[in-house]
GROMACS .gro file of C-alpha atoms in nm:
model
  441
    1UNK     CA    1   5.458   3.111  -7.092
    2UNK     CA    2   5.803   3.162  -6.844
    3UNK     CA    3   5.544   3.294  -6.541
    4UNK     CA    4   5.360   3.034  -6.577
    5UNK     CA    5   5.662   2.855  -6.592
    6UNK     CA    6   5.777   3.010  -6.257
    7UNK     CA    7   5.415   2.954  -6.121
    8UNK     CA    8   5.429   2.585  -6.166
    9UNK     CA    9   5.821   2.569  -6.005
   10UNK     CA   10   5.697   2.754  -5.725
   11UNK     CA   11   5.401   2.517  -5.632
   12UNK     CA   12   5.691   2.215  -5.680
   13UNK     CA   13   5.877   2.377  -5.430
   14UNK     CA   14   5.614   2.409  -5.190
   15UNK     CA   15   5.457   2.038  -5.196
   16UNK     CA   16   5.859   1.921  -5.226
   17UNK     CA   17   5.914   2.105  -4.815
   18UNK     CA   18   5.512   2.021  -4.684
   19UNK     CA   19   5.560   1.609  -4.798
   20UNK     CA   20   5.817   1.449  -4.738
   21UNK     CA   21   5.855   1.108  -4.914
   22UNK     CA   22   6.088   0.867  -4.706
   23UNK     CA   23   6.055   0.426  -4.849
   24UNK     CA   24   5.740   0.415  -5.023
   25UNK     CA   25   5.583   0.602  -4.716
   26UNK     CA   26   5.425   0.928  -4.755
   27UNK     CA   27   5.461   1.240  -4.492
   28UNK     CA   28   5.246   1.578  -4.453
   29UNK     CA   29   5.353   1.818  -4.201
   30UNK     CA   30   5.618   1.555  -4.093
   31UNK     CA   31   6.004   1.455  -4.244
   32UNK     CA   32   5.931   1.182  -4.077
   33UNK     CA   33   5.611   0.893  -4.168
   34UNK     CA   34   5.563   0.636  -3.966
   35UNK     CA   35   5.274   0.504  -4.210
   36UNK     CA   36   5.185   0.501  -4.585
   37UNK     CA   37   5.044   0.841  -4.572
   38UNK     CA   38   5.133   0.985  -4.253
   39UNK     CA   39   4.955   1.299  -4.119
   40UNK     CA   40   5.089   1.549  -3.822
   41UNK     CA   41   4.837   1.732  -3.854
   42UNK     CA   42   4.379   1.821  -3.885
   43UNK     CA   43   4.204   1.569  -4.150
   44UNK     CA   44   3.851   1.715  -4.280
   45UNK     CA   45   3.582   1.457  -4.353
   46UNK     CA   46   3.298   1.704  -4.504
   47UNK     CA   47   3.002   1.647  -4.405
   48UNK     CA   48   2.701   1.588  -4.557
   49UNK     CA   49   2.324   1.572  -4.479
   50UNK     CA   50   2.048   1.368  -4.519
   51UNK     CA   51   1.688   1.428  -4.454
   52UNK     CA   52   1.466   1.176  -4.319
   53UNK     CA   53   1.183   1.064  -4.539
   54UNK     CA   54   0.876   0.891  -4.394
   55UNK     CA   55   1.105   0.725  -4.135
   56UNK     CA   56   1.365   0.678  -4.351
   57UNK     CA   57   1.720   0.769  -4.487
   58UNK     CA   58   1.954   0.671  -4.776
   59UNK     CA   59   2.307   0.715  -4.722
   60UNK     CA   60   2.506   0.857  -5.044
   61UNK     CA   61   2.779   0.681  -5.196
   62UNK     CA   62   3.137   0.795  -5.141
   63UNK     CA   63   3.125   1.021  -4.884
   64UNK     CA   64   3.221   0.942  -4.552
   65UNK     CA   65   3.049   1.188  -4.305
   66UNK     CA   66   2.666   1.214  -4.246
   67UNK     CA   67   2.411   1.432  -4.018
   68UNK     CA   68   2.018   1.321  -4.018
   69UNK     CA   69   1.799   1.548  -4.021
   70UNK     CA   70   1.460   1.618  -4.051
   71UNK     CA   71   1.200   1.500  -3.743
   72UNK     CA   72   1.046   1.105  -3.731
   73UNK     CA   73   0.724   0.958  -3.558
   74UNK     CA   74   0.900   0.682  -3.566
   75UNK     CA   75   1.256   0.448  -3.492
   76UNK     CA   76   1.466   0.519  -3.862
   77UNK     CA   77   1.555   0.284  -4.126
   78UNK     CA   78   1.932   0.352  -4.219
   79UNK     CA   79   2.027   0.284  -4.603
   80UNK     CA   80   2.391   0.225  -4.692
   81UNK     CA   81   2.538   0.176  -4.983
   82UNK     CA   82   2.780  -0.131  -5.009
   83UNK     CA   83   3.105   0.027  -5.010
   84UNK     CA   84   3.389  -0.013  -5.344
   85UNK     CA   85   3.606  -0.187  -5.084
   86UNK     CA   86   3.640  -0.287  -4.727
   87UNK     CA   87   3.726  -0.093  -4.463
   88UNK     CA   88   3.582   0.220  -4.550
   89UNK     CA   89   3.444   0.435  -4.202
   90UNK     CA   90   3.125   0.607  -4.188
   91UNK     CA   91   3.031   0.869  -3.945
   92UNK     CA   92   2.682   0.932  -3.852
   93UNK     CA   93   2.515   1.165  -3.689
   94UNK     CA   94   2.144   1.152  -3.549
   95UNK     CA   95   1.998   1.518  -3.517
   96UNK     CA   96   1.644   1.466  -3.637
   97UNK     CA   97   1.345   1.552  -3.422
   98UNK     CA   98   1.118   1.349  -3.237
   99UNK     CA   99   1.413   1.151  -3.053
  100UNK     CA  100   1.392   0.836  -3.252
  101UNK     CA  101   1.718   0.666  -3.306
  102UNK     CA  102   1.831   0.550  -3.619
  103UNK     CA  103   1.908   0.182  -3.704
  104UNK     CA  104   2.163   0.084  -4.003
  105UNK     CA  105   2.254  -0.328  -4.010
  106UNK     CA  106   2.116  -0.428  -3.658
  107UNK     CA  107   2.281  -0.131  -3.491
  108UNK     CA  108   2.098   0.197  -3.324
  109UNK     CA  109   2.302   0.560  -3.362
  110UNK     CA  110   2.051   0.676  -3.057
  111UNK     CA  111   1.805   1.072  -3.099
  112UNK     CA  112   2.181   1.314  -3.089
  113UNK     CA  113   2.466   1.116  -3.093
  114UNK     CA  114   2.751   0.993  -3.340
  115UNK     CA  115   2.860   0.625  -3.454
  116UNK     CA  116   3.118   0.542  -3.634
  117UNK     CA  117   3.096   0.242  -3.885
  118UNK     CA  118   3.398   0.012  -4.085
  119UNK     CA  119   3.251  -0.198  -4.394
  120UNK     CA  120   3.428  -0.465  -4.302
  121UNK     CA  121   3.277  -0.886  -4.449
  122UNK     CA  122   3.033  -0.725  -4.697
  123UNK     CA  123   2.826  -0.521  -4.452
  124UNK     CA  124   2.926  -0.108  -4.186
  125UNK     CA  125   2.945  -0.230  -3.886
  126UNK     CA  126   2.935  -0.036  -3.564
  127UNK     CA  127   3.313   0.061  -3.437
  128UNK     CA  128   3.206   0.159  -3.056
  129UNK     CA  129   3.231  -0.182  -2.987
  130UNK     CA  130   2.915  -0.301  -3.040
  131UNK     CA  131   2.881  -0.687  -3.131
  132UNK     CA  132   2.483  -0.775  -3.213
  133UNK     CA  133   2.098  -0.680  -3.192
  134UNK     CA  134   1.980  -0.379  -3.154
  135UNK     CA  135   1.952  -0.405  -2.784
  136UNK     CA  136   2.219  -0.477  -2.671
  137UNK     CA  137   2.413  -0.168  -2.870
  138UNK     CA  138   2.271   0.112  -2.726
  139UNK     CA  139   2.457   0.266  -2.458
  140UNK     CA  140   2.257   0.399  -2.157
  141UNK     CA  141   2.341   0.799  -2.085
  142UNK     CA  142   2.387   0.890  -1.745
  143UNK     CA  143   2.182   1.190  -1.880
  144UNK     CA  144   1.894   1.068  -1.986
  145UNK     CA  145   1.760   0.805  -2.330
  146UNK     CA  146   1.540   0.919  -2.544
  147UNK     CA  147   1.338   0.716  -2.817
  148UNK     CA  148   1.354   0.332  -2.591
  149UNK     CA  149   1.119   0.014  -2.530
  150UNK     CA  150   1.067  -0.117  -2.251
  151UNK     CA  151   1.064  -0.474  -2.443
  152UNK     CA  152   1.423  -0.383  -2.563
  153UNK     CA  153   1.567  -0.114  -2.366
  154UNK     CA  154   1.663  -0.214  -2.043
  155UNK     CA  155   1.935  -0.169  -1.787
  156UNK     CA  156   2.014  -0.527  -1.619
  157UNK     CA  157   2.182  -0.891  -1.788
  158UNK     CA  158   2.099  -1.148  -2.075
  159UNK     CA  159   2.251  -1.466  -1.911
  160UNK     CA  160   2.188  -1.637  -1.576
  161UNK     CA  161   2.366  -1.372  -1.358
  162UNK     CA  162   2.235  -1.098  -1.070
  163UNK     CA  163   2.243  -0.698  -1.091
  164UNK     CA  164   2.456  -0.530  -0.808
  165UNK     CA  165   2.432  -0.179  -0.801
  166UNK     CA  166   2.653  -0.009  -0.615
  167UNK     CA  167   2.793   0.259  -0.426
  168UNK     CA  168   3.093   0.419  -0.249
  169UNK     CA  169   3.241   0.068  -0.490
  170UNK     CA  170   3.007  -0.025  -0.251
  171UNK     CA  171   2.714  -0.365  -0.329
  172UNK     CA  172   2.431  -0.222  -0.227
  173UNK     CA  173   2.140  -0.402  -0.332
  174UNK     CA  174   2.138  -0.672  -0.516
  175UNK     CA  175   1.845  -0.867  -0.801
  176UNK     CA  176   1.936  -1.221  -0.869
  177UNK     CA  177   1.873  -1.420  -1.188
  178UNK     CA  178   1.548  -1.541  -1.007
  179UNK     CA  179   1.348  -1.261  -0.886
  180UNK     CA  180   1.476  -1.169  -0.529
  181UNK     CA  181   1.548  -0.916  -0.427
  182UNK     CA  182   1.799  -0.780  -0.167
  183UNK     CA  183   1.920  -0.509   0.043
  184UNK     CA  184   2.203  -0.547   0.285
  185UNK     CA  185   2.247  -0.914   0.172
  186UNK     CA  186   2.408  -1.038  -0.190
  187UNK     CA  187   2.176  -1.376  -0.114
  188UNK     CA  188   1.830  -1.241  -0.133
  189UNK     CA  189   1.578  -1.604   0.013
  190UNK     CA  190   1.229  -1.379  -0.042
  191UNK     CA  191   1.053  -1.096  -0.329
  192UNK     CA  192   1.198  -0.869  -0.137
  193UNK     CA  193   1.478  -0.956   0.158
  194UNK     CA  194   1.594  -0.692   0.396
  195UNK     CA  195   1.844  -0.885   0.479
  196UNK     CA  196   2.003  -1.027   0.802
  197UNK     CA  197   2.049  -0.724   1.077
  198UNK     CA  198   1.934  -0.769   1.386
  199UNK     CA  199   1.879  -0.465   1.634
  200UNK     CA  200   1.784  -0.227   1.376
  201UNK     CA  201   1.480  -0.057   1.119
  202UNK     CA  202   1.400  -0.273   0.886
  203UNK     CA  203   1.193  -0.069   0.652
  204UNK     CA  204   1.041   0.306   0.727
  205UNK     CA  205   0.702   0.436   0.590
  206UNK     CA  206   0.738   0.763   0.663
  207UNK     CA  207   1.080   0.877   0.826
  208UNK     CA  208   1.090   1.337   0.920
  209UNK     CA  209   1.407   1.469   0.782
  210UNK     CA  210   1.452   1.552   1.140
  211UNK     CA  211   1.463   1.147   1.270
  212UNK     CA  212   1.165   1.262   1.505
  213UNK     CA  213   0.868   1.081   1.332
  214UNK     CA  214   0.864   0.735   1.239
  215UNK     CA  215   0.585   0.511   1.146
  216UNK     CA  216   0.756   0.179   0.985
  217UNK     CA  217   0.892  -0.152   1.141
  218UNK     CA  218   1.215  -0.276   1.313
  219UNK     CA  219   1.302  -0.523   1.503
  220UNK     CA  220   1.483  -0.647   1.812
  221UNK     CA  221   1.605  -0.999   1.929
  222UNK     CA  222   1.309  -1.213   1.805
  223UNK     CA  223   1.068  -0.925   1.815
  224UNK     CA  224   0.940  -0.740   1.526
  225UNK     CA  225   0.811  -0.373   1.628
  226UNK     CA  226   0.561  -0.166   1.468
  227UNK     CA  227   0.583   0.226   1.496
  228UNK     CA  228   0.378   0.497   1.421
  229UNK     CA  229   0.434   0.850   1.548
  230UNK     CA  230   0.736   0.723   1.705
  231UNK     CA  231   1.015   0.929   1.838
  232UNK     CA  232   1.283   0.757   1.671
  233UNK     CA  233   1.292   0.416   1.515
  234UNK     CA  234   1.455   0.270   1.852
  235UNK     CA  235   1.151   0.415   2.082
  236UNK     CA  236   0.975   0.167   2.179
  237UNK     CA  237   0.733  -0.027   1.952
  238UNK     CA  238   0.328   0.128   1.978
  239UNK     CA  239   0.346  -0.301   1.904
  240UNK     CA  240   0.510  -0.591   1.864
  241UNK     CA  241   0.483  -0.978   1.749
  242UNK     CA  242   0.754  -1.249   1.884
  243UNK     CA  243   0.833  -1.548   1.722
  244UNK     CA  244   0.620  -1.723   1.888
  245UNK     CA  245   0.304  -1.641   1.779
  246UNK     CA  246   0.261  -1.372   2.072
  247UNK     CA  247   0.118  -0.961   2.045
  248UNK     CA  248   0.210  -0.722   2.241
  249UNK     CA  249   0.014  -0.424   2.224
  250UNK     CA  250   0.175  -0.129   2.391
  251UNK     CA  251   0.352  -0.327   2.604
  252UNK     CA  252   0.686  -0.082   2.562
  253UNK     CA  253   0.967  -0.319   2.376
  254UNK     CA  254   0.925  -0.584   2.655
  255UNK     CA  255   0.809  -0.974   2.527
  256UNK     CA  256   0.418  -1.003   2.541
  257UNK     CA  257   0.358  -1.347   2.805
  258UNK     CA  258   0.069  -1.371   2.606
  259UNK     CA  259  -0.014  -1.499   2.285
  260UNK     CA  260  -0.234  -1.119   2.307
  261UNK     CA  261  -0.150  -0.915   2.562
  262UNK     CA  262  -0.290  -0.570   2.568
  263UNK     CA  263  -0.164  -0.278   2.782
  264UNK     CA  264  -0.474  -0.070   2.826
  265UNK     CA  265  -0.788  -0.058   2.757
  266UNK     CA  266  -0.929  -0.317   2.461
  267UNK     CA  267  -1.307  -0.319   2.301
  268UNK     CA  268  -1.505  -0.524   2.033
  269UNK     CA  269  -1.752  -0.278   1.904
  270UNK     CA  270  -2.039  -0.387   1.741
  271UNK     CA  271  -2.013  -0.753   1.897
  272UNK     CA  272  -2.257  -0.977   1.720
  273UNK     CA  273  -2.469  -1.125   2.023
  274UNK     CA  274  -2.501  -1.519   1.942
  275UNK     CA  275  -2.842  -1.669   1.882
  276UNK     CA  276  -2.890  -1.873   2.131
  277UNK     CA  277  -3.098  -2.181   1.880
  278UNK     CA  278  -3.422  -2.206   2.080
  279UNK     CA  279  -3.190  -2.207   2.372
  280UNK     CA  280  -2.928  -2.443   2.283
  281UNK     CA  281  -2.632  -2.257   2.298
  282UNK     CA  282  -2.366  -2.329   2.487
  283UNK     CA  283  -2.106  -1.992   2.586
  284UNK     CA  284  -1.864  -1.970   2.868
  285UNK     CA  285  -1.867  -1.664   3.057
  286UNK     CA  286  -1.463  -1.531   3.041
  287UNK     CA  287  -1.272  -1.370   3.343
  288UNK     CA  288  -1.043  -1.173   3.462
  289UNK     CA  289  -0.694  -1.269   3.698
  290UNK     CA  290  -0.506  -1.069   3.909
  291UNK     CA  291  -0.242  -0.976   3.630
  292UNK     CA  292  -0.574  -0.944   3.369
  293UNK     CA  293  -0.489  -1.362   3.233
  294UNK     CA  294  -0.886  -1.394   3.072
  295UNK     CA  295  -0.929  -1.709   3.216
  296UNK     CA  296  -1.222  -1.951   3.197
  297UNK     CA  297  -1.385  -2.057   3.526
  298UNK     CA  298  -1.297  -2.385   3.667
  299UNK     CA  299  -1.295  -2.673   3.698
  300UNK     CA  300  -1.476  -2.770   3.294
  301UNK     CA  301  -1.853  -2.586   3.227
  302UNK     CA  302  -1.914  -2.357   3.569
  303UNK     CA  303  -2.068  -2.101   3.489
  304UNK     CA  304  -2.130  -2.183   3.100
  305UNK     CA  305  -2.494  -1.998   3.006
  306UNK     CA  306  -2.804  -2.099   2.810
  307UNK     CA  307  -3.069  -1.833   2.721
  308UNK     CA  308  -3.365  -1.904   2.612
  309UNK     CA  309  -3.704  -1.648   2.483
  310UNK     CA  310  -4.058  -1.780   2.425
  311UNK     CA  311  -4.266  -1.637   2.249
  312UNK     CA  312  -4.623  -1.590   2.390
  313UNK     CA  313  -4.757  -1.891   2.540
  314UNK     CA  314  -5.119  -1.921   2.540
  315UNK     CA  315  -5.324  -2.000   2.859
  316UNK     CA  316  -5.314  -2.308   2.916
  317UNK     CA  317  -4.965  -2.449   2.672
  318UNK     CA  318  -4.624  -2.503   2.769
  319UNK     CA  319  -4.336  -2.493   2.505
  320UNK     CA  320  -3.977  -2.561   2.522
  321UNK     CA  321  -3.720  -2.262   2.645
  322UNK     CA  322  -3.330  -2.414   2.674
  323UNK     CA  323  -3.303  -2.769   2.537
  324UNK     CA  324  -2.958  -2.949   2.452
  325UNK     CA  325  -2.896  -2.945   2.868
  326UNK     CA  326  -2.521  -3.179   2.983
  327UNK     CA  327  -2.634  -3.507   3.134
  328UNK     CA  328  -2.515  -3.476   3.435
  329UNK     CA  329  -2.497  -3.132   3.532
  330UNK     CA  330  -2.614  -2.865   3.799
  331UNK     CA  331  -2.701  -2.551   3.745
  332UNK     CA  332  -2.937  -2.184   3.882
  333UNK     CA  333  -3.273  -2.109   3.623
  334UNK     CA  334  -3.443  -1.768   3.670
  335UNK     CA  335  -3.694  -1.778   3.513
  336UNK     CA  336  -3.887  -1.358   3.392
  337UNK     CA  337  -4.193  -1.262   3.297
  338UNK     CA  338  -4.405  -0.888   3.287
  339UNK     CA  339  -4.740  -0.843   3.141
  340UNK     CA  340  -4.814  -0.567   3.015
  341UNK     CA  341  -4.934  -0.291   3.326
  342UNK     CA  342  -4.556  -0.367   3.362
  343UNK     CA  343  -4.571  -0.570   3.612
  344UNK     CA  344  -4.294  -0.854   3.665
  345UNK     CA  345  -4.242  -1.202   3.848
  346UNK     CA  346  -3.892  -1.378   3.853
  347UNK     CA  347  -3.784  -1.712   4.010
  348UNK     CA  348  -3.498  -1.928   4.145
  349UNK     CA  349  -3.469  -2.296   4.088
  350UNK     CA  350  -3.186  -2.564   4.165
  351UNK     CA  351  -3.159  -2.782   3.856
  352UNK     CA  352  -3.080  -3.133   3.866
  353UNK     CA  353  -2.948  -3.309   3.495
  354UNK     CA  354  -2.922  -3.703   3.506
  355UNK     CA  355  -3.000  -4.091   3.298
  356UNK     CA  356  -2.993  -4.211   3.510
  357UNK     CA  357  -3.362  -4.079   3.696
  358UNK     CA  358  -3.193  -3.823   3.967
  359UNK     CA  359  -3.298  -3.515   3.731
  360UNK     CA  360  -3.425  -3.245   3.988
  361UNK     CA  361  -3.597  -2.879   3.904
  362UNK     CA  362  -3.649  -2.767   4.235
  363UNK     CA  363  -3.747  -2.382   4.281
  364UNK     CA  364  -3.569  -2.156   4.570
  365UNK     CA  365  -3.716  -1.769   4.571
  366UNK     CA  366  -3.891  -1.548   4.409
  367UNK     CA  367  -4.048  -1.203   4.335
  368UNK     CA  368  -4.399  -0.969   4.235
  369UNK     CA  369  -4.340  -0.639   4.127
  370UNK     CA  370  -4.767  -0.511   4.179
  371UNK     CA  371  -4.938  -0.303   4.449
  372UNK     CA  372  -4.967  -0.385   4.725
  373UNK     CA  373  -4.823  -0.714   4.940
  374UNK     CA  374  -4.804  -1.081   4.782
  375UNK     CA  375  -4.631  -1.359   4.810
  376UNK     CA  376  -4.525  -1.701   4.675
  377UNK     CA  377  -4.598  -2.088   4.679
  378UNK     CA  378  -4.400  -2.341   4.522
  379UNK     CA  379  -4.591  -2.679   4.477
  380UNK     CA  380  -4.313  -2.920   4.389
  381UNK     CA  381  -4.264  -3.287   4.227
  382UNK     CA  382  -3.879  -3.505   4.162
  383UNK     CA  383  -3.903  -3.267   3.889
  384UNK     CA  384  -4.116  -3.004   3.809
  385UNK     CA  385  -4.207  -2.663   3.995
  386UNK     CA  386  -4.500  -2.487   4.039
  387UNK     CA  387  -4.526  -2.102   4.097
  388UNK     CA  388  -4.859  -1.953   4.205
  389UNK     CA  389  -4.939  -1.609   4.340
  390UNK     CA  390  -5.087  -1.471   4.603
  391UNK     CA  391  -5.192  -1.080   4.595
  392UNK     CA  392  -5.260  -0.973   4.248
  393UNK     CA  393  -5.575  -0.910   4.201
  394UNK     CA  394  -5.510  -0.955   3.810
  395UNK     CA  395  -5.681  -0.677   3.519
  396UNK     CA  396  -5.423  -0.621   3.316
  397UNK     CA  397  -5.550  -0.678   2.966
  398UNK     CA  398  -5.799  -0.852   3.088
  399UNK     CA  399  -5.649  -1.129   3.311
  400UNK     CA  400  -5.709  -1.284   3.689
  401UNK     CA  401  -5.583  -1.328   3.959
  402UNK     CA  402  -5.428  -1.611   3.843
  403UNK     CA  403  -5.208  -1.360   3.586
  404UNK     CA  404  -4.832  -1.483   3.701
  405UNK     CA  405  -4.863  -1.858   3.762
  406UNK     CA  406  -4.629  -2.081   3.596
  407UNK     CA  407  -4.504  -2.395   3.644
  408UNK     CA  408  -4.100  -2.519   3.511
  409UNK     CA  409  -4.036  -2.859   3.413
  410UNK     CA  410  -3.697  -3.031   3.308
  411UNK     CA  411  -3.763  -3.351   3.060
  412UNK     CA  412  -3.605  -3.530   2.863
  413UNK     CA  413  -3.675  -3.676   2.569
  414UNK     CA  414  -3.501  -3.891   2.403
  415UNK     CA  415  -3.179  -3.785   2.537
  416UNK     CA  416  -3.219  -3.447   2.484
  417UNK     CA  417  -3.287  -3.245   2.857
  418UNK     CA  418  -3.511  -2.988   2.770
  419UNK     CA  419  -3.641  -2.659   3.024
  420UNK     CA  420  -4.065  -2.633   2.962
  421UNK     CA  421  -4.289  -2.341   3.074
  422UNK     CA  422  -4.634  -2.404   3.151
  423UNK     CA  423  -4.850  -2.076   3.157
  424UNK     CA  424  -5.124  -2.150   3.428
  425UNK     CA  425  -5.200  -1.820   3.370
  426UNK     CA  426  -5.541  -1.708   3.161
  427UNK     CA  427  -5.367  -1.475   2.985
  428UNK     CA  428  -5.119  -1.500   2.743
  429UNK     CA  429  -4.757  -1.411   2.815
  430UNK     CA  430  -4.389  -1.432   2.746
  431UNK     CA  431  -4.117  -1.637   2.902
  432UNK     CA  432  -3.767  -1.530   2.956
  433UNK     CA  433  -3.480  -1.753   3.117
  434UNK     CA  434  -3.111  -1.848   3.220
  435UNK     CA  435  -2.986  -2.094   3.261
  436UNK     CA  436  -2.633  -2.077   3.479
  437UNK     CA  437  -2.449  -2.360   3.524
  438UNK     CA  438  -2.314  -2.443   3.872
  439UNK     CA  439  -2.125  -2.802   3.888
  440UNK     CA  440  -1.875  -3.024   3.615
  441UNK     CA  441  -1.911  -3.192   3.344
   0.00000   0.00000   0.00000
């Protein structure tokens, strides 16, 4: 008994040495406690492991620190009992496998992180400045996040304010509330706005590390530059588009001087042949002046071409080969015909079209490719010319000496001026013709 009393006396002496009371405050390891309980040193809350099952975890009562263990396949739902007194603290560490967060009362503890809660107003409240539902309570870590849902987790704003990105504490990118993105401007006016810098490279599709192989777009005063394999963005561009709409190709940095300004060759591959519409289409030739500018002939209409090819015209038959000739115009007509024996004839005519009664068909010259000597004769009326050949003996595919003869005529059919050809030979032939405009409208 005496021994036990001595032991109790020693314990009380030790406690009185470590704990001091002063004005109702209790201090541990301090003689001057400043609060109701003042501990000079660490406080240990023993950690309790709680295993996750079916993506859920239940916190037992009367614990302060929890470590969630096990593995999850979705966000973990945490159930915690009500505290007996408001102000109780609870620390939860999410150490589960699977990479998913754990939620309690609308707050989420990211995988691999801990969060402290206080029991207040009838529920557990996060102490990490969490103020609302799940999307507003997940911190975005600089080393990356796991278990996120793009529908809920994002970097940005939830009010009608833009988002600014900075480097070296200077804004470099701005996203407006309307979705416009600005690089080099804080007020983008387009979906992507590269700012107001002029005389600079604006967009690089490819730029070698050494800066000697640039593909992209740039600017100089009033010009949009297009670069491919340029040594630098300031090298003369391969193509420039002027603010006036003029396009220059391979002209260097000089402004284009025409709507299309090409320094070098130009090529159109697989150019389609325009249909002649039975000889009704009018084609305007294009010429180049001393500076390479493409122009039409002057005055208007000069050089316009109409052309046509007949089907087989039988002996004595007539066919329209060109139609829709403009009234009040002067032309040169060339007619060509060849037979199965490769004998060819070509004849030229003057053609005047005038609805006032001044239409004219007049032969100019003719030639034949055949064996021996031969000649031609023009027999004419005001609107027709008949071509007959001497020295051609026939004998090709059943024809005779008349096989190459034909007649051309200018005919007005209800205001539609036409060139008609009549085959005066004894076998069927095919004719082609070109009508080139000489006089103005």
